[in-house]
Coordinates of C-alpha atoms in Angstrom, one line a residue:
Chain A
M65 CA -22.7 19.4 4.5
T66 CA -21.9 16.5 2.3
G67 CA -25.3 16.2 0.8
E68 CA -25.8 12.8 2.4
R69 CA -29.4 11.9 2.9
R70 CA -31.1 9.3 4.8
Y71 CA -33.7 7.5 2.6
G72 CA -34.0 10.5 0.3
Q73 CA -34.9 13.0 3.0
A74 CA -33.3 16.4 2.6
T75 CA -30.8 17.2 5.4
A76 CA -31.4 20.3 7.4
P77 CA -29.3 23.3 6.2
A78 CA -26.3 24.0 8.5
T79 CA -27.1 27.0 10.7
G80 CA -24.4 29.4 11.9
A81 CA -22.9 32.8 11.5
A82 CA -23.3 34.9 8.4
P83 CA -21.8 33.1 5.4
P84 CA -18.1 34.0 4.7
R85 CA -17.7 36.2 1.6
T86 CA -14.7 34.5 0.0
L87 CA -14.3 31.1 -1.4
R88 CA -11.3 30.6 0.8
G89 CA -13.3 31.6 3.9
L90 CA -16.0 29.2 2.9
L91 CA -13.6 26.3 2.5
W92 CA -11.9 27.1 5.7
R93 CA -15.1 27.1 7.6
R94 CA -16.2 23.9 6.0
F95 CA -12.9 22.4 7.0
L96 CA -13.3 23.6 10.6
E97 CA -16.6 21.8 10.9
H98 CA -14.7 18.5 10.6
R99 CA -13.4 18.5 14.2
V100 CA -11.3 15.3 13.9
A101 CA -9.5 16.7 10.9
V102 CA -8.7 20.0 12.7
G103 CA -7.4 18.0 15.7
S104 CA -5.3 15.9 13.3
L105 CA -3.8 19.1 11.7
V106 CA -2.9 20.4 15.2
A107 CA -1.4 17.0 16.2
L108 CA 0.7 16.8 13.0
A109 CA 1.9 20.4 13.5
V110 CA 3.0 19.6 17.0
L111 CA 4.7 16.4 15.8
A112 CA 6.5 18.2 13.0
L113 CA 7.7 21.0 15.4
L114 CA 8.9 18.4 17.9
A115 CA 10.8 16.6 15.2
L116 CA 12.3 19.8 13.9
A117 CA 13.3 20.7 17.4
A118 CA 15.4 17.5 17.8
P119 CA 18.7 19.3 17.8
I120 CA 17.5 21.8 20.5
V121 CA 16.3 18.9 22.7
E122 CA 19.6 17.2 22.1
G123 CA 21.5 20.3 23.3
A124 CA 19.2 20.8 26.3
L125 CA 19.7 17.2 27.4
G126 CA 23.4 17.4 26.8
L127 CA 23.3 14.1 24.8
D128 CA 24.5 12.9 21.4
A129 CA 21.7 11.1 19.5
T130 CA 24.2 8.9 17.7
R131 CA 26.4 7.9 20.7
V132 CA 26.4 4.2 21.3
D133 CA 26.9 3.3 25.0
L134 CA 26.9 -0.5 25.5
L135 CA 27.1 0.0 29.3
A136 CA 23.7 1.8 29.3
V137 CA 21.4 -0.3 27.2
K138 CA 17.6 -0.6 27.6
L139 CA 17.6 1.8 30.6
P140 CA 14.2 2.8 32.0
P141 CA 13.2 6.4 31.8
S142 CA 15.2 8.8 34.0
A143 CA 16.1 12.5 34.2
A144 CA 19.0 12.0 31.8
H145 CA 17.0 9.9 29.3
P146 CA 13.3 10.9 29.4
L147 CA 12.2 7.8 27.6
G148 CA 15.2 5.6 28.5
T149 CA 17.7 4.1 26.1
D150 CA 17.6 1.6 23.2
E151 CA 19.4 -1.7 22.7
L152 CA 22.6 0.1 21.9
G153 CA 22.3 2.6 24.7
R154 CA 21.2 5.5 22.5
D155 CA 18.7 8.0 23.9
L156 CA 15.2 6.8 22.8
L157 CA 13.5 10.2 22.8
L158 CA 16.2 11.7 20.5
R159 CA 16.1 8.7 18.1
L160 CA 12.3 9.1 17.9
L161 CA 12.5 12.8 17.1
Y162 CA 15.2 12.3 14.5
G163 CA 13.4 9.3 13.1
G164 CA 10.3 11.5 12.8
Q165 CA 12.2 14.0 10.7
I166 CA 13.1 11.2 8.3
S167 CA 9.6 9.6 8.2
L168 CA 7.8 12.9 7.7
L169 CA 10.4 14.0 5.1
V170 CA 9.9 10.8 3.1
G171 CA 6.1 11.0 3.4
L172 CA 5.9 14.6 2.2
T173 CA 8.5 14.5 -0.6
A174 CA 7.4 11.1 -2.0
A175 CA 3.8 12.2 -2.0
L176 CA 4.7 15.4 -3.8
G177 CA 6.8 13.5 -6.4
A178 CA 3.9 11.0 -6.9
A179 CA 1.5 13.9 -7.3
L180 CA 3.7 15.5 -9.9
I181 CA 4.0 12.3 -11.9
G182 CA 0.3 11.5 -11.6
T183 CA -0.8 15.0 -12.6
A184 CA 1.5 15.0 -15.6
I185 CA 0.2 11.6 -16.8
G186 CA -3.4 12.4 -16.0
L187 CA -3.3 15.8 -17.8
L188 CA -1.6 14.3 -20.9
A189 CA -4.0 11.4 -21.1
G190 CA -7.1 13.4 -20.5
Y191 CA -6.1 16.3 -22.8
Y192 CA -4.9 14.3 -25.8
G193 CA -7.3 11.4 -25.6
G194 CA -7.1 8.6 -28.2
A195 CA -4.1 6.4 -28.4
P196 CA -1.9 8.3 -25.7
D197 CA -4.9 8.1 -23.3
A198 CA -5.4 4.4 -23.9
L199 CA -1.7 3.6 -23.5
L200 CA -1.2 5.7 -20.3
M201 CA -4.4 4.4 -18.7
R202 CA -3.4 0.8 -19.5
L203 CA -0.1 1.5 -17.9
T204 CA -1.9 2.9 -14.8
D205 CA -4.2 -0.1 -14.6
G206 CA -1.2 -2.3 -14.9
V207 CA 0.7 -0.6 -12.0
I208 CA -2.4 -0.6 -9.8
A209 CA -2.9 -4.3 -10.4
L210 CA 0.7 -5.3 -9.4
P211 CA 1.6 -6.7 -6.0
I212 CA 3.5 -3.6 -5.0
L213 CA 5.3 -4.6 -1.9
P214 CA 7.2 -7.7 -3.3
L215 CA 8.2 -5.6 -6.3
L216 CA 9.4 -2.7 -4.1
I217 CA 11.5 -5.2 -2.2
V218 CA 13.2 -6.3 -5.4
L219 CA 13.6 -2.6 -6.5
A220 CA 15.0 -1.7 -3.1
A221 CA 17.5 -4.6 -3.4
V222 CA 18.8 -3.5 -6.8
D223 CA 22.5 -2.7 -6.7
L224 CA 22.5 0.9 -8.0
S225 CA 26.2 0.8 -9.1
K226 CA 25.2 -2.0 -11.6
L227 CA 23.0 0.7 -13.2
G228 CA 26.0 2.8 -13.8
L229 CA 25.1 5.5 -11.2
P230 CA 28.1 7.4 -9.9
D231 CA 29.7 5.9 -6.7
S232 CA 29.5 9.2 -4.8
L233 CA 25.7 9.0 -5.0
V234 CA 25.4 5.3 -4.3
T235 CA 27.6 5.3 -1.2
S236 CA 26.4 8.6 0.3
E237 CA 24.7 8.4 3.6
N238 CA 21.5 9.7 2.2
A239 CA 21.4 7.2 -0.7
S240 CA 18.8 5.1 1.0
L241 CA 16.7 8.2 1.6
Y242 CA 16.8 9.3 -2.1
R243 CA 16.1 5.8 -3.2
I244 CA 13.1 5.2 -1.1
V245 CA 11.5 8.6 -2.1
G246 CA 12.1 7.8 -5.7
L247 CA 10.8 4.3 -5.5
I248 CA 7.6 5.2 -3.7
A249 CA 7.0 8.1 -6.1
L250 CA 7.5 5.7 -9.0
V251 CA 4.7 3.4 -7.8
G252 CA 2.4 5.8 -6.0
W253 CA 1.1 8.1 -8.8
T254 CA -1.8 6.0 -10.1
T255 CA -4.6 7.4 -8.0
V256 CA -3.7 11.0 -8.8
A257 CA -3.3 10.1 -12.5
R258 CA -6.9 8.7 -12.7
L259 CA -8.4 11.6 -10.8
V260 CA -6.6 14.2 -12.9
R261 CA -7.6 12.5 -16.1
G262 CA -11.2 12.5 -15.1
A263 CA -11.2 16.1 -14.1
T264 CA -9.3 17.1 -17.3
L265 CA -11.9 15.4 -19.5
A266 CA -14.6 17.3 -17.7
T267 CA -12.7 20.7 -17.9
K268 CA -11.6 20.3 -21.5
A269 CA -15.2 20.5 -22.7
R270 CA -16.0 23.7 -20.9
E271 CA -16.5 27.0 -22.7
F272 CA -13.4 28.9 -21.4
V273 CA -11.2 26.2 -22.8
R274 CA -12.9 26.4 -26.1
A275 CA -12.5 30.2 -26.0
A276 CA -8.8 29.8 -25.2
E277 CA -8.4 27.4 -28.2
A278 CA -10.2 30.0 -30.4
L279 CA -7.9 32.7 -29.3
G280 CA -5.0 30.5 -30.5
A281 CA -3.5 29.3 -27.2
G282 CA -1.1 26.4 -27.5
H283 CA -1.6 22.9 -26.0
A284 CA 0.9 23.5 -23.2
R285 CA -0.7 26.9 -22.3
I286 CA -4.2 25.4 -22.3
M287 CA -3.1 22.5 -20.1
L288 CA -1.1 24.5 -17.6
V289 CA -3.0 27.7 -17.4
H290 CA -6.6 26.8 -18.1
I291 CA -7.0 23.1 -17.1
L292 CA -4.5 22.6 -14.3
P293 CA -6.0 25.1 -11.8
N294 CA -9.3 23.4 -12.2
V295 CA -8.1 19.9 -11.4
V296 CA -6.0 20.9 -8.4
S297 CA -8.5 20.2 -5.6
P298 CA -8.8 16.4 -6.2
V299 CA -5.0 16.3 -6.4
I300 CA -4.7 18.0 -3.0
V301 CA -7.1 15.5 -1.4
A302 CA -5.5 12.5 -3.0
T303 CA -2.0 13.6 -2.1
T304 CA -2.9 14.2 1.6
L305 CA -4.6 10.8 1.8
S306 CA -1.5 9.2 0.2
I307 CA 1.0 10.7 2.7
G308 CA -0.3 8.3 5.4
N309 CA 0.1 5.3 3.0
I310 CA 3.5 6.4 2.0
I311 CA 4.7 6.7 5.6
L312 CA 3.3 3.2 6.2
L313 CA 5.1 1.8 3.1
E314 CA 8.4 3.5 4.1
S315 CA 8.1 2.1 7.6
V316 CA 7.5 -1.4 6.3
L317 CA 10.5 -1.3 3.9
S318 CA 12.7 0.2 6.6
F319 CA 11.5 -2.4 9.1
L320 CA 12.4 -5.1 6.6
G321 CA 15.9 -3.6 6.3
L322 CA 15.4 -2.4 2.7
G323 CA 14.4 1.2 3.3
I324 CA 16.2 3.8 5.4
Q325 CA 19.6 2.3 6.4
P326 CA 21.0 2.5 10.0
P327 CA 22.6 4.5 11.6
V328 CA 20.1 7.0 10.1
P329 CA 17.0 6.4 12.3
S330 CA 13.4 6.1 10.9
W331 CA 10.4 4.9 12.8
G332 CA 10.4 1.8 10.7
N333 CA 14.0 0.7 11.1
M334 CA 13.9 1.4 14.8
L335 CA 11.5 -1.6 15.0
T336 CA 13.8 -3.9 13.0
N337 CA 15.0 -5.6 16.2
A338 CA 11.7 -5.3 18.0
Q339 CA 10.8 -8.9 17.7
E340 CA 13.8 -9.9 19.9
L341 CA 13.2 -7.0 22.2
I342 CA 9.6 -7.8 23.1
W343 CA 10.7 -10.2 25.8
D344 CA 12.8 -7.9 27.9
A345 CA 12.2 -4.3 26.6
P346 CA 8.7 -4.1 25.1
V347 CA 8.5 -0.3 25.2
L348 CA 11.2 -0.1 22.5
A349 CA 8.8 -2.1 20.3
I350 CA 5.9 0.1 21.1
Y351 CA 6.9 3.8 20.9
P352 CA 8.1 4.0 17.2
G353 CA 5.0 2.0 16.0
L354 CA 2.7 4.2 18.1
L355 CA 4.2 7.3 16.4
I356 CA 3.7 5.8 12.9
F357 CA 0.2 4.9 13.8
V358 CA -0.7 8.4 15.1
T359 CA 0.9 10.2 12.2
V360 CA -0.7 8.0 9.6
I361 CA -4.2 8.2 11.1
A362 CA -3.8 12.0 11.4
F363 CA -2.9 12.3 7.7
N364 CA -5.9 10.1 6.8
F365 CA -8.3 12.2 8.9
L366 CA -6.8 15.4 7.5
G367 CA -7.4 14.1 3.9
D368 CA -10.9 13.1 4.8
G369 CA -11.6 16.6 6.2
L370 CA -10.1 18.3 3.1
Q371 CA -12.2 16.1 0.9
D372 CA -15.4 17.2 2.7
A373 CA -14.4 20.8 2.5
L374 CA -13.2 20.9 -1.1
D375 CA -15.7 18.5 -2.7
P376 CA -19.1 18.8 -1.0
R377 CA -20.7 16.5 -3.5
A378 CA -18.3 13.6 -2.9
I379 CA -19.5 10.7 -1.0
K380 CA -17.3 10.1 2.0
G381 CA -15.4 6.9 1.1
Chain B
M173 CA -18.8 -12.8 -23.8
S174 CA -16.3 -15.6 -24.4
R175 CA -14.6 -13.4 -26.9
Y176 CA -14.2 -10.7 -24.2
I177 CA -12.8 -13.3 -21.8
A178 CA -10.4 -14.5 -24.4
Q179 CA -9.2 -11.0 -25.2
R180 CA -8.7 -10.2 -21.5
L181 CA -6.8 -13.4 -21.0
I182 CA -4.5 -12.6 -23.9
E183 CA -3.9 -9.1 -22.4
S184 CA -3.1 -10.6 -19.0
V185 CA -0.6 -13.1 -20.6
I186 CA 1.1 -10.2 -22.4
V187 CA 1.4 -8.2 -19.2
L188 CA 2.8 -11.3 -17.5
F189 CA 5.4 -11.7 -20.2
V190 CA 6.4 -8.0 -19.9
M191 CA 6.6 -8.4 -16.1
S192 CA 8.6 -11.6 -16.4
F193 CA 11.2 -9.7 -18.4
V194 CA 11.2 -6.7 -16.0
I195 CA 11.6 -8.9 -13.0
Y196 CA 14.3 -11.0 -14.7
A197 CA 16.2 -7.8 -15.5
L198 CA 15.8 -6.4 -12.0
I199 CA 17.0 -9.6 -10.4
G200 CA 20.0 -9.4 -12.6
L201 CA 20.7 -6.0 -11.1
M202 CA 20.7 -7.3 -7.5
P203 CA 24.1 -7.4 -5.8
G204 CA 26.2 -10.4 -6.6
D205 CA 25.4 -13.2 -9.2
P206 CA 25.4 -17.0 -8.9
V207 CA 29.1 -17.1 -9.8
D208 CA 30.0 -14.6 -7.1
L209 CA 28.3 -16.9 -4.6
M210 CA 30.2 -19.9 -5.8
V211 CA 33.5 -18.1 -5.8
S212 CA 33.0 -16.7 -2.3
A213 CA 32.2 -20.2 -1.1
N214 CA 35.6 -21.5 -2.5
P215 CA 38.7 -19.6 -1.3
R216 CA 40.9 -21.3 -4.0
A217 CA 38.8 -20.0 -6.9
T218 CA 40.6 -17.4 -9.0
A219 CA 39.3 -14.6 -11.2
E220 CA 39.9 -16.8 -14.3
D221 CA 37.8 -19.5 -12.8
A222 CA 35.1 -17.0 -12.2
A223 CA 35.2 -15.8 -15.8
R224 CA 35.2 -19.4 -17.1
L225 CA 32.2 -20.2 -14.9
R226 CA 30.4 -17.1 -16.2
A227 CA 31.0 -18.2 -19.8
L228 CA 29.9 -21.8 -18.9
Y229 CA 26.6 -20.6 -17.5
G230 CA 26.2 -17.9 -20.1
L231 CA 26.2 -15.1 -17.6
D232 CA 28.5 -13.1 -19.9
R233 CA 25.9 -12.9 -22.6
P234 CA 23.5 -9.9 -23.0
I235 CA 20.4 -9.8 -20.9
G236 CA 17.9 -10.3 -23.7
E237 CA 19.7 -13.6 -24.8
R238 CA 19.8 -14.9 -21.2
Y239 CA 16.1 -14.0 -20.7
L240 CA 15.1 -15.9 -23.9
A241 CA 17.1 -19.0 -22.7
W242 CA 15.4 -18.8 -19.3
L243 CA 12.0 -18.4 -21.0
G244 CA 12.6 -21.3 -23.4
A245 CA 13.4 -23.6 -20.4
A246 CA 10.5 -22.2 -18.4
V247 CA 7.8 -22.9 -20.9
Q248 CA 9.0 -26.5 -21.1
G249 CA 8.5 -26.7 -17.3
D250 CA 12.1 -26.2 -16.2
L251 CA 12.0 -23.4 -13.7
G252 CA 15.3 -24.1 -12.2
Y253 CA 16.5 -25.1 -8.7
S254 CA 16.2 -23.1 -5.5
R255 CA 19.6 -22.2 -4.1
L256 CA 18.4 -22.0 -0.5
H257 CA 16.3 -25.1 -0.5
S258 CA 18.3 -27.3 -3.0
R259 CA 15.1 -28.5 -4.6
P260 CA 13.2 -27.6 -7.8
V261 CA 11.6 -24.2 -7.4
L262 CA 8.0 -25.5 -8.0
E263 CA 8.5 -28.2 -5.3
V264 CA 9.3 -25.5 -2.8
L265 CA 6.5 -23.2 -3.9
W266 CA 3.5 -25.5 -4.1
P267 CA 3.0 -26.2 -0.4
R268 CA 3.7 -22.6 0.4
L269 CA 1.1 -21.4 -2.1
G270 CA -1.4 -23.5 -0.2
N271 CA -0.3 -22.0 3.1
T272 CA -0.7 -18.5 1.7
A273 CA -4.1 -19.3 0.2
A274 CA -5.2 -20.5 3.6
L275 CA -4.0 -17.4 5.4
M276 CA -5.3 -14.9 2.7
G277 CA -8.6 -16.8 2.2
I278 CA -9.5 -17.0 5.8
S279 CA -8.5 -13.4 6.5
F280 CA -10.3 -12.1 3.4
V281 CA -13.6 -14.0 4.2
L282 CA -13.4 -12.8 7.9
A283 CA -12.8 -9.2 6.8
I284 CA -15.8 -9.3 4.4
L285 CA -18.0 -10.9 7.1
L286 CA -17.1 -8.1 9.5
A287 CA -17.1 -5.3 7.0
L288 CA -20.4 -5.9 5.4
P289 CA -22.6 -5.4 8.5
C290 CA -20.5 -2.5 9.7
G291 CA -20.5 -0.7 6.4
I292 CA -24.2 -1.3 6.0
V293 CA -25.1 -0.1 9.5
A294 CA -22.9 3.0 9.1
A295 CA -24.5 3.9 5.8
L296 CA -28.0 3.5 7.1
R297 CA -27.4 5.8 10.1
P298 CA -24.9 8.4 8.7
R299 CA -23.6 11.1 11.1
T300 CA -24.7 9.2 14.2
G301 CA -22.6 7.9 17.1
T302 CA -22.7 4.4 15.5
D303 CA -21.4 5.7 12.2
T304 CA -18.7 7.8 13.8
S305 CA -17.4 4.9 15.9
I306 CA -17.4 2.5 13.0
N307 CA -15.6 5.1 10.9
L308 CA -12.9 5.7 13.7
I309 CA -12.3 1.9 13.9
A310 CA -12.1 1.6 10.2
F311 CA -9.5 4.5 10.0
A312 CA -7.5 2.8 12.8
G313 CA -7.4 -0.4 10.8
I314 CA -6.2 1.4 7.7
S315 CA -3.6 3.3 9.6
V316 CA -2.0 0.7 11.8
P317 CA 1.5 -0.5 10.6
P318 CA 0.9 -4.2 10.0
F319 CA 4.2 -5.3 11.4
W320 CA 3.7 -3.3 14.6
L321 CA 0.2 -4.7 15.0
A322 CA 1.8 -8.2 14.8
I323 CA 4.3 -7.2 17.5
L324 CA 1.5 -5.9 19.7
L325 CA -0.5 -9.1 19.2
I326 CA 2.5 -11.2 20.0
I327 CA 3.2 -9.2 23.2
L328 CA -0.4 -9.6 24.4
F329 CA -1.3 -13.1 23.4
A330 CA 2.1 -14.9 23.4
V331 CA 4.2 -13.0 25.9
V332 CA 1.8 -11.7 28.5
L333 CA -1.1 -14.1 28.3
G334 CA 0.8 -17.1 26.8
W335 CA -2.3 -18.3 25.0
L336 CA -1.0 -18.6 21.5
P337 CA 2.4 -19.4 19.9
A338 CA 4.4 -16.3 18.9
G339 CA 4.9 -17.7 15.4
G340 CA 6.0 -20.6 13.3
M341 CA 4.2 -23.5 11.7
P342 CA 2.2 -26.3 13.4
P343 CA 4.2 -29.6 13.6
R344 CA 3.5 -32.1 10.9
G345 CA 0.3 -34.1 11.6
A346 CA -1.0 -31.6 14.2
G347 CA -4.7 -31.6 15.0
L348 CA -7.1 -29.0 13.9
G349 CA -6.9 -27.2 17.2
A350 CA -3.1 -26.8 17.0
Q351 CA -3.3 -25.6 13.4
A352 CA -5.9 -23.0 14.4
A353 CA -3.7 -21.8 17.2
F354 CA -0.8 -21.2 14.8
L355 CA -3.1 -19.5 12.3
A356 CA -4.9 -17.3 14.9
L357 CA -2.5 -14.4 15.2
P358 CA -1.5 -14.2 11.5
V359 CA -5.1 -14.3 10.5
A360 CA -6.0 -11.6 13.1
T361 CA -3.3 -9.3 11.8
L362 CA -4.2 -9.6 8.2
T363 CA -7.9 -9.3 8.9
I364 CA -7.5 -6.1 11.0
V365 CA -5.4 -4.4 8.4
T366 CA -7.8 -5.4 5.6
V367 CA -11.2 -4.8 7.2
G368 CA -11.0 -1.0 7.5
G369 CA -10.7 -0.2 3.8
I370 CA -13.6 -2.6 3.0
V371 CA -15.9 -1.0 5.6
R372 CA -15.3 2.4 4.0
F373 CA -15.9 1.2 0.5
V374 CA -19.1 -0.7 1.5
R375 CA -20.4 2.4 3.4
A376 CA -19.7 4.8 0.4
A377 CA -21.3 2.4 -2.1
M378 CA -24.3 1.9 0.1
I379 CA -24.8 5.7 0.6
E380 CA -24.6 6.1 -3.2
A381 CA -27.1 3.4 -3.8
L382 CA -29.5 4.7 -1.1
R383 CA -29.8 7.9 -3.1
Q384 CA -31.2 6.3 -6.2
D385 CA -34.7 6.8 -7.4
Y386 CA -35.5 3.1 -7.4
V387 CA -34.8 3.0 -3.7
R388 CA -37.4 5.8 -3.1
T389 CA -39.8 3.8 -5.2
A390 CA -39.1 0.7 -3.1
W391 CA -39.9 2.6 0.1
A392 CA -43.0 4.2 -1.6
K393 CA -44.5 0.9 -2.5
G394 CA -44.3 -0.1 1.1
L395 CA -41.5 -2.6 1.2
A396 CA -40.0 -3.5 4.6
E397 CA -36.6 -2.0 5.4
R398 CA -35.1 -5.5 5.2
Q399 CA -36.3 -6.0 1.7
V400 CA -35.2 -2.5 0.5
V401 CA -31.8 -2.8 2.0
L402 CA -31.0 -6.3 1.0
G403 CA -32.9 -6.6 -2.2
H404 CA -32.5 -3.1 -3.7
V405 CA -29.6 -1.3 -2.1
L406 CA -27.1 -3.9 -1.2
R407 CA -27.3 -5.7 -4.5
N408 CA -26.4 -2.5 -6.4
A409 CA -23.9 -1.4 -3.8
M410 CA -22.0 -4.6 -4.3
I411 CA -20.9 -3.8 -7.9
P412 CA -18.3 -1.2 -7.0
V413 CA -17.4 -3.1 -3.8
V414 CA -16.5 -6.3 -5.8
T415 CA -14.2 -4.3 -8.1
I416 CA -12.4 -2.7 -5.2
L417 CA -12.0 -6.1 -3.5
A418 CA -10.5 -7.6 -6.5
L419 CA -8.2 -4.6 -7.2
N420 CA -7.1 -4.9 -3.5
F421 CA -5.8 -8.4 -4.1
G422 CA -2.3 -7.0 -4.6
A423 CA -2.6 -5.1 -1.3
L424 CA -3.8 -8.2 0.4
F425 CA -0.8 -10.1 -0.9
S426 CA 1.5 -7.3 0.4
G427 CA -0.2 -7.6 3.8
A428 CA 0.3 -11.3 3.7
L429 CA 4.0 -10.9 3.0
I430 CA 4.4 -8.8 6.1
T431 CA 2.3 -11.0 8.2
E432 CA 4.1 -14.2 7.1
T433 CA 7.5 -12.6 7.7
M434 CA 6.5 -11.4 11.2
F435 CA 5.1 -14.8 12.3
G436 CA 7.6 -17.1 10.5
Y437 CA 4.6 -18.5 8.5
L438 CA 5.9 -20.4 5.5
G439 CA 3.8 -18.8 2.8
M440 CA 4.6 -17.2 -0.6
G441 CA 5.3 -13.8 0.8
K442 CA 7.9 -14.9 3.3
T443 CA 9.4 -17.2 0.6
I444 CA 9.7 -14.4 -1.9
Y445 CA 11.2 -12.1 0.8
D446 CA 13.7 -14.7 2.0
A447 CA 14.6 -15.6 -1.6
I448 CA 15.3 -11.9 -2.5
L449 CA 17.5 -11.4 0.6
G450 CA 19.2 -14.8 0.2
N451 CA 20.2 -14.3 -3.5
D452 CA 17.9 -17.2 -4.4
F453 CA 17.3 -15.8 -7.9
N454 CA 15.2 -18.7 -9.4
L455 CA 12.9 -18.9 -6.4
A456 CA 12.4 -15.1 -6.2
L457 CA 11.7 -14.8 -9.9
V458 CA 9.1 -17.6 -10.1
G459 CA 7.5 -16.6 -6.8
L460 CA 7.1 -13.0 -8.0
L461 CA 5.7 -14.2 -11.3
L462 CA 3.2 -16.4 -9.5
A463 CA 2.1 -13.6 -7.3
T464 CA 1.7 -11.3 -10.3
A465 CA -0.2 -13.9 -12.3
T466 CA -2.6 -14.5 -9.4
T467 CA -3.2 -10.8 -9.1
L468 CA -4.0 -10.4 -12.8
L469 CA -6.4 -13.4 -12.6
A470 CA -8.2 -11.7 -9.6
N471 CA -8.7 -8.6 -11.6
L472 CA -10.1 -10.6 -14.5
A473 CA -12.5 -12.4 -12.1
A474 CA -13.7 -9.0 -10.8
D475 CA -14.7 -8.0 -14.3
L476 CA -16.6 -11.2 -14.8
C477 CA -18.4 -10.7 -11.5
Y478 CA -19.9 -7.5 -12.9
T479 CA -22.1 -9.3 -15.4
W480 CA -23.3 -11.7 -12.7
L481 CA -24.2 -8.8 -10.3
D482 CA -25.4 -6.4 -12.9
P483 CA -27.1 -7.9 -16.0
R484 CA -27.1 -4.4 -17.6
I485 CA -23.4 -4.8 -18.3
T486 CA -22.7 -7.0 -21.2
Y487 CA -19.4 -7.6 -22.9
K488 CA -19.0 -8.0 -26.6

C-alpha cells in the first residue's frame, strides 16, 4: 500500500495472511508484493552468478577469453563458441561474462562510495546547520547543476602522472577501473547528501536525540549512533536507484574510450567498434547493450520496489 | 524581485569563474601540452627548442599566473584559436551552438509533449493496466544506454530499411525535408532517453496534487473532470515539474553529447568531445564553459518560472 488515492477515496486495505510480527517480516512482505522488483532481484542474482562463473565456463569450453584469433573473427554461434566470436576472434560469451564482472563491480563499488560521501556530507550539513550547512548545500547544488558528462570526459582524460601519483598505480592494468569508480563516486553523491540532510534535520529534533545530548553524548556519537540508523532507509533506496545510472555512465565512458581500457572487457567498451560492425556483424552490437539495458532496468525496478517497501508514504516517482 | 535576480546572477557568475579555473587547471593536466604537439610535429626540434618555446608561450609559469593571463585576454574577447579547425574558437562554436540548440530544443519539446499526457493519464488511473504499461515504458526509456539505442535505430532505419541517413549533417542549402531526415534519428534518440524521467516526475507531481484539499473542494462543487485536472491539479503539479526539467538541463546536454557523437552531428557536445580527445585546449575550455554557463542560466530560469506558476512564492 503506498497510500495513493484516486480523487481522495480511501484505498481498500490489503487483505492477506496474518500480519508478520517483525518489522523485517513486514518489510519483506511489502517488498514481495512488488512483483516486478522481485523478478528483477532474481534476474540480477542470476546475472551476477553467471558473471562470477565466467572462469568455470571458460574451463568447460576449453577456451581462453583473452586469446585473439584473427582466423576466426565474427564467427556465427557454434558448439565451440555458443554465441560466436567478436571482431578479434575472441569468444563472445566469455567476453560478455567477464565484462559483466567489471560492469557490476563498478556499479556496486561506485554506488557505495557515492553513498558514503553523500551520507557524510548530508549528516554534517544537517547536524551542524548554519554556515557549514549553507556551504555544503551550495556545493551540492553546484555539482547537481553541472553538465556532468563533458566534465567526466575531461576528468577521465587527465594524465594522472601529472598529479604526482606513483607510476606503479598509474600504469597498472586496473588503473582505469580505480579511476572510473573514483570519478563516478566523486560526482554521484548529491542525491544521497540531500536525502540524508533532510532526514537528519527531522531526526535531530526528536526526543531521543535531545535525551542523548542531555546525557552528555558527543557530536560524533550522536551522529553515528543516534541519527545514522534513522536515515539509512532513504540511503538504501537512493543507492539502489543510483547503481543503474552508474552502470549507464560507466558504459558511456567506456564506449567513448575513456572508461575501462581494453583488453579488460566491459559491456561499454565492447561496443566501441559497434558502429563499424553493424553492417556485417550486428549481433556484436546488440548483445552487450542488451545486457546493460537489462541490468540497469532491473536495478531501477529493484530500487522502486525497495522504495515502496521502506517508505510507504512516499509517492512513487 | 529584481534584487533577487541580480543576486542569483552574481552567484552564477562566481560559480562560472570558479568553474573556469577548475576546467583550466584540469585541461592543463591532460596528457601533452601545445609545445609537445609542436615538437612531435617537427623531428628536428630539440629539448632546448621545446624549453625555449615553453618560455616564449609562458607555459613554464605557475598555473595561477597562466590562468590570469588567459582570463585577461578572454574578457577582452580573445578566446584563442582552435588547433583542430585553425580558426578562432568562437567562429567554430557559434554555428555548432545553433545545431545543438535545434537538436536539444526539438527533442525537449517532443519529450514534454509526449510525457505530459502519459504522466497525467497514469496519475489519474494509478495501479491500472494503463498506469503499469506507461510506467514500464518510462523505466525502459530511463534505462536504455543512449549510444546503444542510437545503434539500434541506425540498424533498423538506416541499414535494414534504408529510410534515413545513418548520420552526418545535411549538405549546405538542403531543403527542409532533407534537414528533417538528418535530424530524425538524433532527435528520436534524445527524446526517448529524456521522456521516461519526465513521465515519472509528472505522474508523481500529479498524484501529490490530486491529494490536496482544494482538489476535493473542486470535485465537491461539481466541476467537470477536465476543469479539475487542467485548472486545479495540473497547474500546481507543474511547479515541481518545471524545477526538475530545468535541473535536468545538464543531463539533457550529456544526452546530446552522446547523440551527436553517435550520429556525427556537428553540435556542441561532439565538438567538446573531439576537442578533448584531439588536444584542442582552447576549444575544449570555451566549449565546456559555454555548456556550464547555459546550464546555470537554465537553473536561474527555473527559479523565475516559480513566481509565474505560483504567485504565493515571492522573492525579496
